[in-house]
Short mmCIF file of C-alpha atoms (C1' of nucleotides) in Angstrom, two decimals:
data_model
loop_
_atom_site.label_atom_id
_atom_site.label_comp_id
_atom_site.label_asym_id
_atom_site.label_seq_id
_atom_site.Cartn_x
_atom_site.Cartn_y
_atom_site.Cartn_z
CA MET L 1 86.04 64.13 120.09
CA ILE L 2 88.94 65.98 118.48
CA GLU L 3 91.51 67.34 120.88
CA PRO L 4 91.71 71.11 120.51
CA ARG L 5 95.35 72.01 119.88
CA ILE L 6 97.55 74.16 117.67
CA LEU L 7 100.84 73.68 115.84
CA SER L 8 104.13 74.40 117.56
CA GLY L 9 105.25 77.93 116.91
CA PHE L 10 101.73 79.11 116.16
CA ARG L 11 99.62 80.92 118.73
CA ASP L 12 96.14 81.94 119.79
CA PHE L 13 95.68 85.41 121.20
CA LEU L 14 93.36 86.30 124.08
CA PRO L 15 91.67 89.71 124.02
CA ARG L 16 94.23 91.17 126.42
CA GLU L 17 97.11 90.16 124.13
CA MET L 18 95.28 91.16 120.99
CA MET L 19 94.51 94.61 122.38
CA GLN L 20 98.21 95.03 123.04
CA ARG L 21 99.16 93.82 119.57
CA GLN L 22 96.73 96.19 117.95
CA ALA L 23 98.01 99.08 120.01
CA LEU L 24 101.53 98.35 118.78
CA MET L 25 100.37 98.10 115.18
CA ASP L 26 98.46 101.35 115.51
CA THR L 27 101.56 103.06 116.83
CA ALA L 28 103.72 101.69 114.04
CA ARG L 29 101.15 102.80 111.50
CA ARG L 30 100.99 106.28 112.99
CA VAL L 31 104.76 106.73 113.08
CA TYR L 32 105.27 105.38 109.56
CA GLN L 33 102.57 107.59 108.16
CA SER L 34 103.98 110.61 109.98
CA PHE L 35 107.05 110.19 107.75
CA GLY L 36 104.91 109.74 104.67
CA PHE L 37 105.09 105.99 104.21
CA ALA L 38 101.99 104.60 102.49
CA PRO L 39 100.32 101.28 103.30
CA ILE L 40 100.37 98.33 100.93
CA ASP L 41 99.63 94.63 101.09
CA THR L 42 100.67 91.59 99.08
CA PRO L 43 99.40 87.99 98.99
CA THR L 44 100.53 85.54 101.65
CA LEU L 45 101.21 82.99 98.91
CA GLU L 46 103.55 83.56 96.01
CA TYR L 47 104.96 81.39 93.28
CA LEU L 48 107.78 79.46 94.86
CA GLU L 49 110.28 80.76 92.32
CA ILE L 50 109.55 84.34 93.36
CA LEU L 51 110.36 83.67 96.99
CA SER L 52 113.25 81.29 96.56
CA GLY L 53 114.84 83.37 93.84
CA LYS L 54 116.95 85.36 96.25
CA GLY L 55 117.00 82.65 98.83
CA SER L 56 120.03 80.98 100.19
CA ALA L 57 119.74 77.29 100.94
CA GLU L 58 118.87 78.31 104.47
CA THR L 59 115.82 80.42 103.65
CA ASP L 60 114.62 77.68 101.33
CA ARG L 61 114.87 75.21 104.15
CA GLN L 62 112.87 77.48 106.45
CA MET L 63 110.18 78.38 103.98
CA TYR L 64 106.77 76.77 104.11
CA HIS L 65 105.98 75.53 100.64
CA PHE L 66 103.70 73.08 98.94
CA VAL L 67 102.05 72.25 95.66
CA ASP L 68 98.61 73.82 95.41
CA ASN L 69 95.44 72.14 94.17
CA GLY L 70 96.22 73.23 90.65
CA GLY L 71 99.68 71.69 90.73
CA ARG L 72 101.56 75.02 91.11
CA PRO L 73 104.65 75.20 93.37
CA VAL L 74 103.68 77.74 96.02
CA GLY L 75 105.47 79.30 98.98
CA MET L 76 104.34 81.26 102.04
CA ARG L 77 106.32 84.50 102.39
CA PHE L 78 109.04 84.32 105.02
CA ASP L 79 109.61 88.07 105.04
CA LEU L 80 108.06 91.19 103.52
CA THR L 81 111.09 92.43 101.64
CA VAL L 82 111.26 89.82 98.91
CA PRO L 83 107.55 90.25 98.08
CA LEU L 84 108.23 94.00 98.03
CA ALA L 85 110.94 93.51 95.44
CA ARG L 86 108.51 91.60 93.25
CA TYR L 87 105.85 94.22 93.92
CA VAL L 88 107.92 97.21 92.85
CA ALA L 89 109.28 95.37 89.82
CA GLN L 90 105.69 94.78 88.77
CA HIS L 91 104.16 98.16 89.65
CA ILE L 92 106.93 100.74 89.58
CA ASN L 93 105.48 102.44 86.53
CA GLU L 94 102.18 103.01 88.35
CA ILE L 95 103.65 104.18 91.64
CA GLY L 96 106.77 106.09 90.65
CA THR L 97 109.88 106.77 92.70
CA PRO L 98 110.88 107.44 95.33
CA PHE L 99 108.37 104.96 96.65
CA LYS L 100 107.81 104.90 100.40
CA ARG L 101 105.62 102.15 101.73
CA TYR L 102 104.94 100.31 104.96
CA HIS L 103 103.57 96.81 105.31
CA ILE L 104 102.32 95.18 108.49
CA ALA L 105 101.60 91.51 107.99
CA PRO L 106 102.38 88.00 109.18
CA VAL L 107 105.23 85.92 107.78
CA TRP L 108 106.09 82.25 108.25
CA ARG L 109 109.33 80.43 108.96
CA GLY L 110 109.77 76.74 109.71
CA GLU L 111 112.12 77.33 112.62
CA ARG L 112 112.16 75.78 116.04
CA GLN L 113 110.28 77.93 118.47
CA GLN L 114 111.93 79.84 121.28
CA ARG L 115 110.98 82.83 123.40
CA GLY L 116 110.23 85.68 120.99
CA ARG L 117 110.74 83.37 118.01
CA TYR L 118 107.71 81.85 116.38
CA ARG L 119 106.78 80.14 113.15
CA GLU L 120 104.07 82.67 112.44
CA PHE L 121 104.88 86.24 113.39
CA VAL L 122 104.07 89.77 112.35
CA GLN L 123 106.57 92.11 110.82
CA CYS L 124 106.10 95.85 110.50
CA ASP L 125 108.24 96.87 107.54
CA PHE L 126 108.91 100.28 106.07
CA ASP L 127 111.08 100.91 103.04
CA THR L 128 112.05 103.61 100.61
CA ILE L 129 112.59 102.39 97.06
CA GLY L 130 114.25 104.19 94.20
CA THR L 131 116.82 106.46 95.77
CA ARG L 132 120.46 106.09 96.74
CA SER L 133 120.40 109.21 98.87
CA LEU L 134 121.87 108.75 102.31
CA LEU L 135 118.98 110.83 103.56
CA ALA L 136 116.80 107.76 103.09
CA ASP L 137 119.20 105.79 105.29
CA LEU L 138 119.11 108.58 107.82
CA GLU L 139 115.33 108.58 107.75
CA MET L 140 115.34 104.86 108.53
CA ILE L 141 117.26 105.59 111.71
CA LEU L 142 114.96 108.45 112.63
CA VAL L 143 111.88 106.30 112.09
CA ILE L 144 113.25 103.51 114.27
CA ASN L 145 114.14 105.99 116.99
CA GLN L 146 110.73 107.61 116.82
CA LEU L 147 108.92 104.29 116.71
CA MET L 148 110.69 102.84 119.72
CA MET L 149 110.00 105.94 121.73
CA ALA L 150 106.37 105.98 120.69
CA LEU L 151 106.11 102.38 121.85
CA GLY L 152 107.29 103.44 125.29
CA PHE L 153 110.97 102.48 125.14
CA GLN L 154 113.76 104.70 126.37
CA ARG L 155 116.57 102.25 126.96
CA PHE L 156 117.42 100.88 123.56
CA GLN L 157 120.35 101.06 121.22
CA ILE L 158 120.42 101.31 117.45
CA ARG L 159 123.55 99.57 116.25
CA ILE L 160 124.78 100.57 112.86
CA ASN L 161 127.30 99.06 110.51
CA HIS L 162 128.07 99.06 106.83
CA ARG L 163 128.57 96.09 104.55
CA LYS L 164 131.24 97.93 102.62
CA LEU L 165 133.36 98.47 105.70
CA LEU L 166 134.39 94.88 106.32
CA ASN L 167 134.15 93.92 102.69
CA GLY L 168 136.42 96.80 101.75
CA LEU L 169 138.84 95.89 104.47
CA LEU L 170 138.98 92.30 103.26
CA ALA L 171 139.14 93.28 99.60
CA GLN L 172 142.04 95.59 100.26
CA LYS L 173 143.97 92.59 101.50
CA GLY L 174 142.70 90.28 98.80
CA LEU L 175 140.64 88.25 101.24
CA GLU L 176 137.14 89.04 100.03
CA GLN L 177 136.32 85.38 99.41
CA HIS L 178 136.24 84.87 103.20
CA SER L 179 133.58 87.54 103.69
CA VAL L 180 130.74 85.23 104.72
CA GLY L 181 132.79 83.29 107.22
CA VAL L 182 134.21 86.47 108.71
CA LEU L 183 130.78 88.01 109.15
CA ARG L 184 129.52 84.88 110.84
CA ALA L 185 132.49 84.76 113.19
CA ILE L 186 132.57 88.43 114.14
CA ASP L 187 128.86 88.32 114.82
CA LYS L 188 129.49 86.00 117.75
CA LEU L 189 131.54 88.63 119.55
CA GLY L 190 128.64 89.49 121.81
CA LYS L 191 128.18 85.94 123.03
CA SER L 192 131.46 84.08 122.68
CA GLY L 193 134.69 85.51 123.96
CA ALA L 194 137.23 87.39 121.89
CA GLU L 195 139.59 84.44 121.86
CA LEU L 196 137.04 82.10 120.37
CA VAL L 197 136.17 84.64 117.70
CA LEU L 198 139.84 85.16 116.91
CA ALA L 199 140.31 81.43 116.55
CA GLU L 200 137.32 81.19 114.26
CA LEU L 201 138.54 84.09 112.14
CA ILE L 202 141.84 82.37 111.66
CA GLN L 203 140.18 79.06 111.01
CA VAL L 204 138.04 80.71 108.34
CA GLY L 205 141.24 81.56 106.51
CA LEU L 206 142.43 84.98 107.69
CA PRO L 207 146.07 85.68 108.51
CA GLU L 208 146.40 86.34 112.23
CA VAL L 209 147.36 89.98 111.70
CA VAL L 210 144.16 90.70 109.81
CA ALA L 211 142.09 88.72 112.30
CA GLN L 212 143.55 90.79 115.11
CA GLU L 213 142.83 93.99 113.23
CA ILE L 214 139.18 93.06 112.75
CA LEU L 215 138.87 91.99 116.35
CA GLN L 216 140.26 95.36 117.43
CA LEU L 217 137.52 97.08 115.52
CA GLY L 218 134.87 94.85 117.04
CA LEU L 219 136.12 95.24 120.56
CA TYR L 220 136.62 98.99 120.44
CA ARG L 221 134.71 100.62 123.26
CA GLY L 222 134.19 104.29 123.02
CA ASP L 223 132.60 106.80 120.75
CA SER L 224 131.89 106.10 117.11
CA ASP L 225 134.51 108.56 115.94
CA GLY L 226 137.19 106.43 117.49
CA VAL L 227 136.04 103.30 115.69
CA LEU L 228 135.74 105.22 112.47
CA GLU L 229 139.33 106.40 112.70
CA LEU L 230 140.50 102.86 113.35
CA ALA L 231 138.38 101.63 110.47
CA GLU L 232 139.65 104.29 108.16
CA ARG L 233 143.20 103.21 108.80
CA ALA L 234 142.26 99.56 108.34
CA VAL L 235 140.57 99.94 104.98
CA GLY L 236 143.47 101.95 103.61
CA ASP L 237 142.82 103.39 100.20
CA HIS L 238 140.40 100.75 99.01
CA PRO L 239 137.44 102.64 97.45
CA LEU L 240 134.81 100.26 98.83
CA GLY L 241 136.02 100.57 102.38
CA ARG L 242 136.43 104.33 102.13
CA GLU L 243 132.87 104.59 100.90
CA GLY L 244 131.63 102.58 103.88
CA VAL L 245 133.53 104.74 106.35
CA ALA L 246 132.36 107.94 104.69
CA ASP L 247 128.72 106.81 104.70
CA LEU L 248 128.86 105.84 108.34
CA ARG L 249 130.54 109.07 109.33
CA GLU L 250 127.92 111.13 107.58
CA LEU L 251 125.01 109.05 108.87
CA ILE L 252 126.10 109.08 112.47
CA GLY L 253 126.83 112.78 112.29
CA SER L 254 123.53 113.72 110.74
CA ALA L 255 121.55 111.47 113.09
CA LYS L 256 123.05 113.31 116.00
CA ALA L 257 122.24 116.60 114.37
CA ALA L 258 118.68 115.38 113.94
CA GLY L 259 118.38 114.76 117.65
CA VAL L 260 119.16 111.07 118.13
CA PRO L 261 121.10 110.80 121.40
CA SER L 262 124.70 109.83 120.69
CA ASP L 263 124.69 106.90 123.09
CA ARG L 264 121.66 105.49 121.36
CA LEU L 265 123.21 105.21 117.91
CA VAL L 266 126.44 103.24 118.05
CA LEU L 267 128.75 101.90 115.40
CA ASP L 268 129.20 98.19 115.94
CA ILE L 269 131.06 96.26 113.28
CA SER L 270 129.98 92.97 114.83
CA ILE L 271 126.41 93.30 113.61
CA ALA L 272 126.66 91.56 110.33
CA ARG L 273 123.68 89.30 110.06
CA GLY L 274 120.32 89.68 108.50
CA LEU L 275 119.42 88.44 105.11
CA ASP L 276 122.35 88.59 102.81
CA TYR L 277 120.73 91.00 100.40
CA TYR L 278 122.04 94.04 102.27
CA THR L 279 124.72 95.96 100.42
CA GLY L 280 125.24 99.12 102.47
CA THR L 281 124.01 100.37 105.83
CA ILE L 282 122.91 97.73 108.33
CA VAL L 283 121.08 98.43 111.58
CA GLU L 284 119.86 96.38 114.50
CA THR L 285 117.92 97.53 117.52
CA GLN L 286 118.68 96.09 120.93
CA LEU L 287 116.71 96.49 124.13
CA LEU L 288 119.23 97.35 126.81
CA ASP L 289 117.04 95.75 129.48
CA LEU L 290 116.59 92.51 127.57
CA PRO L 291 119.45 91.94 125.14
CA SER L 292 118.84 88.18 125.06
CA ILE L 293 115.72 88.60 122.97
CA GLY L 294 117.84 89.81 120.07
CA SER L 295 117.18 92.56 117.62
CA VAL L 296 113.62 93.87 117.65
CA CYS L 297 114.04 96.05 114.59
CA SER L 298 116.54 95.36 111.87
CA GLY L 299 117.14 96.72 108.42
CA GLY L 300 119.53 98.19 105.95
CA ARG L 301 120.20 99.17 102.39
CA TYR L 302 119.90 96.71 99.55
CA ASP L 303 120.82 98.14 96.19
CA ASN L 304 119.93 95.34 93.85
CA LEU L 305 117.14 93.28 95.30
CA ALA L 306 114.60 93.97 92.56
CA ARG L 307 117.16 93.05 89.94
CA LEU L 308 115.92 89.49 90.12
CA TYR L 309 112.58 90.58 88.72
CA THR L 310 113.34 93.61 86.53
CA LYS L 311 116.11 95.27 84.57
CA GLN L 312 115.29 98.56 86.21
CA ASP L 313 117.64 99.86 88.82
CA LEU L 314 115.65 99.95 92.04
CA PRO L 315 117.76 100.49 95.15
CA GLY L 316 116.03 100.39 98.51
CA VAL L 317 116.51 100.97 102.18
CA GLY L 318 114.26 100.02 105.04
CA ALA L 319 113.76 98.11 108.25
CA SER L 320 111.44 95.68 109.93
CA LEU L 321 110.01 95.83 113.42
CA GLY L 322 109.41 92.40 114.92
CA LEU L 323 106.08 92.87 116.58
CA ASP L 324 105.94 89.50 118.31
CA ARG L 325 109.49 89.60 119.55
CA LEU L 326 108.88 93.06 120.90
CA LEU L 327 105.71 91.91 122.63
CA ALA L 328 107.47 88.95 124.20
CA ALA L 329 110.03 91.43 125.49
CA MET L 330 107.39 93.82 126.81
CA GLU L 331 105.77 90.93 128.63
CA ASP L 332 109.07 90.07 130.29
CA LEU L 333 109.63 93.70 131.19
CA GLY L 334 106.14 94.10 132.65
CA MET L 335 105.10 96.65 130.07
CA VAL L 336 101.84 95.02 129.01
CA ALA L 337 98.57 96.78 129.70
CA ASP L 338 95.99 94.78 131.59
CA ARG L 339 92.92 95.86 129.65
CA SER L 340 91.01 93.10 127.94
CA SER L 341 88.16 95.14 126.51
CA PRO L 342 88.03 98.23 124.33
CA THR L 343 84.93 99.43 126.21
CA GLN L 344 85.25 102.86 127.77
CA ILE L 345 81.79 103.05 129.26
CA LEU L 346 79.66 100.21 130.55
CA LEU L 347 76.00 101.11 130.71
CA ALA L 348 74.51 99.02 133.51
CA PHE L 349 71.21 97.25 132.90
CA PHE L 350 68.95 98.15 135.84
CA GLU L 351 65.32 98.40 134.90
CA PRO L 352 63.91 96.14 132.19
CA GLN L 353 61.22 98.75 131.40
CA LEU L 354 63.98 101.28 130.56
CA GLN L 355 65.64 98.94 128.07
CA TRP L 356 64.90 101.12 125.04
CA ASP L 357 66.08 104.24 126.81
CA TYR L 358 69.35 102.56 127.67
CA LEU L 359 69.83 101.50 124.08
CA ARG L 360 69.12 105.00 122.81
CA LEU L 361 71.56 106.56 125.28
CA ALA L 362 74.25 104.06 124.30
CA SER L 363 74.01 105.00 120.65
CA GLN L 364 73.96 108.70 121.50
CA LEU L 365 77.28 108.23 123.27
CA ARG L 366 78.71 106.08 120.50
CA ALA L 367 77.86 108.84 118.05
CA ILE L 368 80.71 110.98 119.41
CA GLY L 369 83.22 108.18 119.12
CA LEU L 370 83.02 106.53 122.53
CA ASN L 371 83.16 102.77 122.98
CA VAL L 372 79.99 101.99 124.86
CA GLU L 373 78.75 98.62 126.01
CA PHE L 374 75.28 97.89 127.35
CA TYR L 375 75.19 94.94 129.72
CA PRO L 376 73.11 92.28 127.96
CA GLU L 377 70.88 91.28 130.90
CA PRO L 378 69.46 92.90 134.05
CA ALA L 379 71.89 91.04 136.33
CA LYS L 380 72.78 92.03 139.86
CA LEU L 381 74.65 95.30 139.93
CA LYS L 382 77.48 93.59 141.77
CA LYS L 383 77.95 91.23 138.88
CA GLN L 384 77.89 94.02 136.31
CA LEU L 385 80.47 96.04 138.23
CA LYS L 386 82.68 93.03 138.62
CA TYR L 387 82.43 92.44 134.89
CA ALA L 388 83.69 95.98 134.28
CA ASP L 389 86.37 95.74 136.92
CA GLN L 390 87.86 92.53 135.58
CA ARG L 391 88.15 93.97 132.11
CA LYS L 392 89.45 97.30 133.35
CA ILE L 393 86.56 99.21 131.84
CA PRO L 394 87.10 102.67 133.30
CA ALA L 395 83.53 104.02 133.67
CA VAL L 396 80.10 102.61 134.50
CA VAL L 397 76.90 104.58 133.95
CA LEU L 398 74.18 103.75 136.46
CA ILE L 399 70.60 104.72 135.71
CA GLY L 400 68.01 103.06 137.93
CA SER L 401 64.44 104.14 138.53
CA GLN L 402 65.58 106.82 141.00
CA GLU L 403 68.02 108.40 138.59
CA TRP L 404 65.56 108.15 135.78
CA GLU L 405 62.91 110.05 137.74
CA GLN L 406 65.38 112.69 138.86
CA LYS L 407 66.66 113.03 135.28
CA GLN L 408 70.25 112.30 136.14
CA ALA L 409 72.80 109.60 135.57
CA ALA L 410 75.30 108.30 138.09
CA VAL L 411 78.78 107.87 136.64
CA LYS L 412 81.09 105.55 138.57
CA TRP L 413 84.81 105.61 137.79
CA LEU L 414 86.22 102.28 138.86
CA ASP L 415 89.92 103.11 138.93
CA ARG L 416 89.47 106.49 140.61
CA GLU L 417 86.95 105.16 143.15
CA VAL L 418 84.70 108.15 142.67
CA GLN L 419 81.08 108.53 141.63
CA THR L 420 79.32 111.66 140.39
CA THR L 421 76.01 112.56 138.85
CA VAL L 422 75.43 114.16 135.49
CA PRO L 423 72.13 115.63 134.24
CA LEU L 424 70.28 113.30 131.91
CA SER L 425 68.19 114.78 129.12
CA ALA L 426 66.37 113.12 126.25
CA ASP L 427 69.19 113.74 123.76
CA GLY L 428 71.90 112.81 126.25
CA SER L 429 73.80 116.00 125.47
CA GLU L 430 75.10 116.62 129.02
CA LEU L 431 76.44 113.11 129.31
CA ARG L 432 78.01 113.33 125.86
CA GLU L 433 79.70 116.57 126.79
CA TYR L 434 80.86 115.14 130.12
CA PHE L 435 82.45 112.08 128.56
CA ARG L 436 83.87 114.05 125.68
CA ARG L 437 85.81 116.10 128.19
CA GLU L 438 86.84 113.04 130.21
CA PHE L 439 88.04 110.89 127.35
CA PHE L 440 89.09 113.29 124.63
CA ALA L 441 90.40 116.29 126.55
CA GLU L 442 94.05 115.26 126.44
CA SER L 443 94.38 113.41 123.20
CA VAL L 444 92.33 115.53 120.83
CA PRO L 445 92.95 119.25 120.45
CA LEU L 446 90.00 121.60 120.17
CA ASN L 447 88.43 121.30 116.78
CA LEU L 448 87.62 124.85 115.82
CA THR L 449 85.67 123.85 112.75
CA ASN L 450 83.04 122.40 115.04
CA VAL L 451 82.50 125.59 116.99
"C1'" G S 1 116.59 70.75 111.26
"C1'" U S 2 120.41 68.87 115.52
"C1'" G S 3 121.34 68.38 120.88
"C1'" G S 4 119.72 69.10 126.11
"C1'" G S 5 115.88 70.14 129.66
"C1'" U S 6 110.63 70.58 130.91
"C1'" G S 7 105.22 69.26 131.45
"C1'" U S 8 100.79 68.07 138.42
"C1'" A S 9 93.84 72.46 139.07
"C1'" G S 10 93.02 79.04 135.07
"C1'" C S 11 98.29 80.76 137.28
"C1'" U S 12 102.79 79.68 140.59
"C1'" C S 13 104.11 75.31 142.59
"C1'" A S 14 104.26 70.94 146.75
"C1'" G S 15 103.68 65.76 146.32
"C1'" U S 16 108.25 61.53 151.18
"C1'" U S 17 112.25 54.85 148.97
"C1'" G S 18 105.89 53.38 143.42
"C1'" G S 19 100.81 51.96 147.99
"C1'" U S 20 94.27 53.63 149.74
"C1'" U S 21 89.06 59.01 147.54
"C1'" A S 22 96.30 64.01 144.54
"C1'" G S 23 97.33 69.11 147.93
"C1'" A S 24 98.62 74.69 149.01
"C1'" G S 25 98.61 79.90 147.68
"C1'" C S 26 96.58 83.08 144.13
"C1'" G S 27 92.52 83.26 140.75
"C1'" C S 28 87.39 81.75 139.71
"C1'" C S 29 82.04 81.04 141.35
"C1'" A S 30 78.31 81.88 145.30
"C1'" G S 31 76.71 84.20 149.85
"C1'" A S 32 77.41 88.07 154.01
"C1'" U S 33 69.06 92.39 155.12
"C1'" U S 34 66.22 93.97 149.19
"C1'" G S 35 70.84 98.99 143.73
"C1'" U S 36 77.64 99.34 143.87
"C1'" G S 37 83.53 96.30 141.81
"C1'" A S 38 88.75 96.04 143.61
"C1'" U S 39 89.63 95.22 150.50
"C1'" U S 40 87.43 91.65 154.65
"C1'" C S 41 84.56 87.14 156.26
"C1'" U S 42 82.05 82.35 154.99
"C1'" G S 43 81.20 78.52 151.62
"C1'" G S 44 82.01 76.03 146.79
"C1'" A S 45 83.74 74.03 142.08
"C1'" U S 46 87.96 72.48 139.28
"C1'" G S 47 92.43 68.08 137.58
"C1'" U S 48 91.46 61.03 132.68
"C1'" C S 49 98.92 64.30 137.30
"C1'" G S 50 100.56 66.74 128.57
"C1'" G S 51 98.97 62.22 125.41
"C1'" G S 52 99.77 56.87 124.19
"C1'" G S 53 102.02 52.23 125.40
"C1'" G S 54 104.78 49.12 128.91
"C1'" U S 55 106.78 47.06 133.84
"C1'" U S 56 104.06 45.95 138.57
"C1'" C S 57 99.27 43.07 142.90
"C1'" G S 58 99.47 48.53 142.55
"C1'" A S 59 102.53 54.45 139.01
"C1'" G S 60 101.81 61.50 139.35
"C1'" U S 61 106.21 58.75 141.03
"C1'" C S 62 110.15 53.43 136.94
"C1'" C S 63 110.89 52.38 131.19
"C1'" C S 64 109.70 53.48 125.85
"C1'" C S 65 107.26 56.53 122.13
"C1'" U S 66 104.94 61.12 121.03
"C1'" C S 67 103.45 66.21 121.70
"C1'" U S 68 104.42 70.96 124.19
"C1'" C S 69 107.21 74.78 126.03
"C1'" C S 70 112.25 76.40 127.46
"C1'" C S 71 117.74 76.57 126.45
"C1'" A S 72 121.96 75.98 123.05
"C1'" C S 73 123.38 75.31 117.86
"C1'" C S 74 121.64 76.92 113.06
"C1'" C S 75 119.30 81.10 111.57
"C1'" C S 76 116.91 85.46 112.73
"C1'" A S 77 111.99 89.62 113.83
#
RNA sequence: GUGGGUGUAGCUCAGUUGGUUAGAGCGCCAGAUUGUGAUUCUGGAUGUCGGGGGUUCGAGUCCCCUCUCCCACCCCA
């Protein structure tokens, strides 16, 4: 016998978890579409050269790749942004710009598993391609804010930074060659102490004065305006740095004007990671109640990603929600729903001779959009109720011989511990109307075209 | 990928210096006068003690290998 098992970093999902995942994906879809992002999909496998084209040595090391049966070097996508770059390079003449798309799909990375970090995980990306307008950057922030709230989060923080800020600062002092090392060092500010970071900055090759200056910026606690003033002084008259400061100032200002609470959008020069294709704005989203899980939604502006695949100038800006990381967090925070069935109404199986009437009623209810399940055998009522209870099915319809003769149905609400009767006619109209009110009253506004 | 830790019924764990048929709580299943869950009462099932190898008269308890999950690094959703 073969032992049933799965690879490290890969997971099975039970109905309860899958229901939760789908709910999150539905929410992401709804929010993205509310801003006008359109859905797309791309293949899981791409030519290796497409995926490793932008790749650093690190992404190449993490990428799953192999030679296919036809001898072609093939890779499994490790994010959705690189395939997007290939996609727009190939189709931009059909789709036109600005192009706003979202993409919800699994990606693969050969990394060691940890909580909220898996080898197969789903990303929910949204991007705007073909415009340099800061309004697209602003929209990214608004979408993230809206999305997190729609998912049920209140206590989160969108941290924003700009690649040109630090790069400009370094360039102004002729130290731009240390950029990568500086970013890596300053990024540790949250975990390691200031002294360690300072030491690393110096070790990377910065003069102590400059290292101190950068550390000051990273450690600044207060409103974003304060950091911006500090930053403005630090970058001096270097055009790159000034651009970064100006962008940030405008973005933060307009986000506030658009209703994002000021303590939710903070300038943090220590967020510097992410794939190295970012060239402008960078954002990360932290859960204030579970910072250890890392960023659950990260993104930024990348102005020359598609350049690998086309001569056309196709700047982009967008972000990616880490569905699985977010779910791991929600589990830790006790935010997961306990439903393990989509069924809204369980129709109990009482009388074998009424079998066809039950089936007809079930489809009458389904016809108005209800999820209705008919218990597959005339088991003891106790067992059928327990079945519903364990799966958190909210309502059970009971029609035995008594009810059938009296032309009424008993409706038992398990969570409310109440039971009522509803008239039962041949077309099931009363029951349909009853459940329509119960299940759709709040979520669906009156549809006047049906009147 | 590197380093450290972990692994006992579905879940959370207990298991004395290696010694007879491995336990608890929760959960699960069944019953408590014939059509009512979640509460209560009664009864019941369940583990090759992660897997493989070794030491020993004898190992859940010691050693080695391997897998898993967790933590740190790396990197990042």
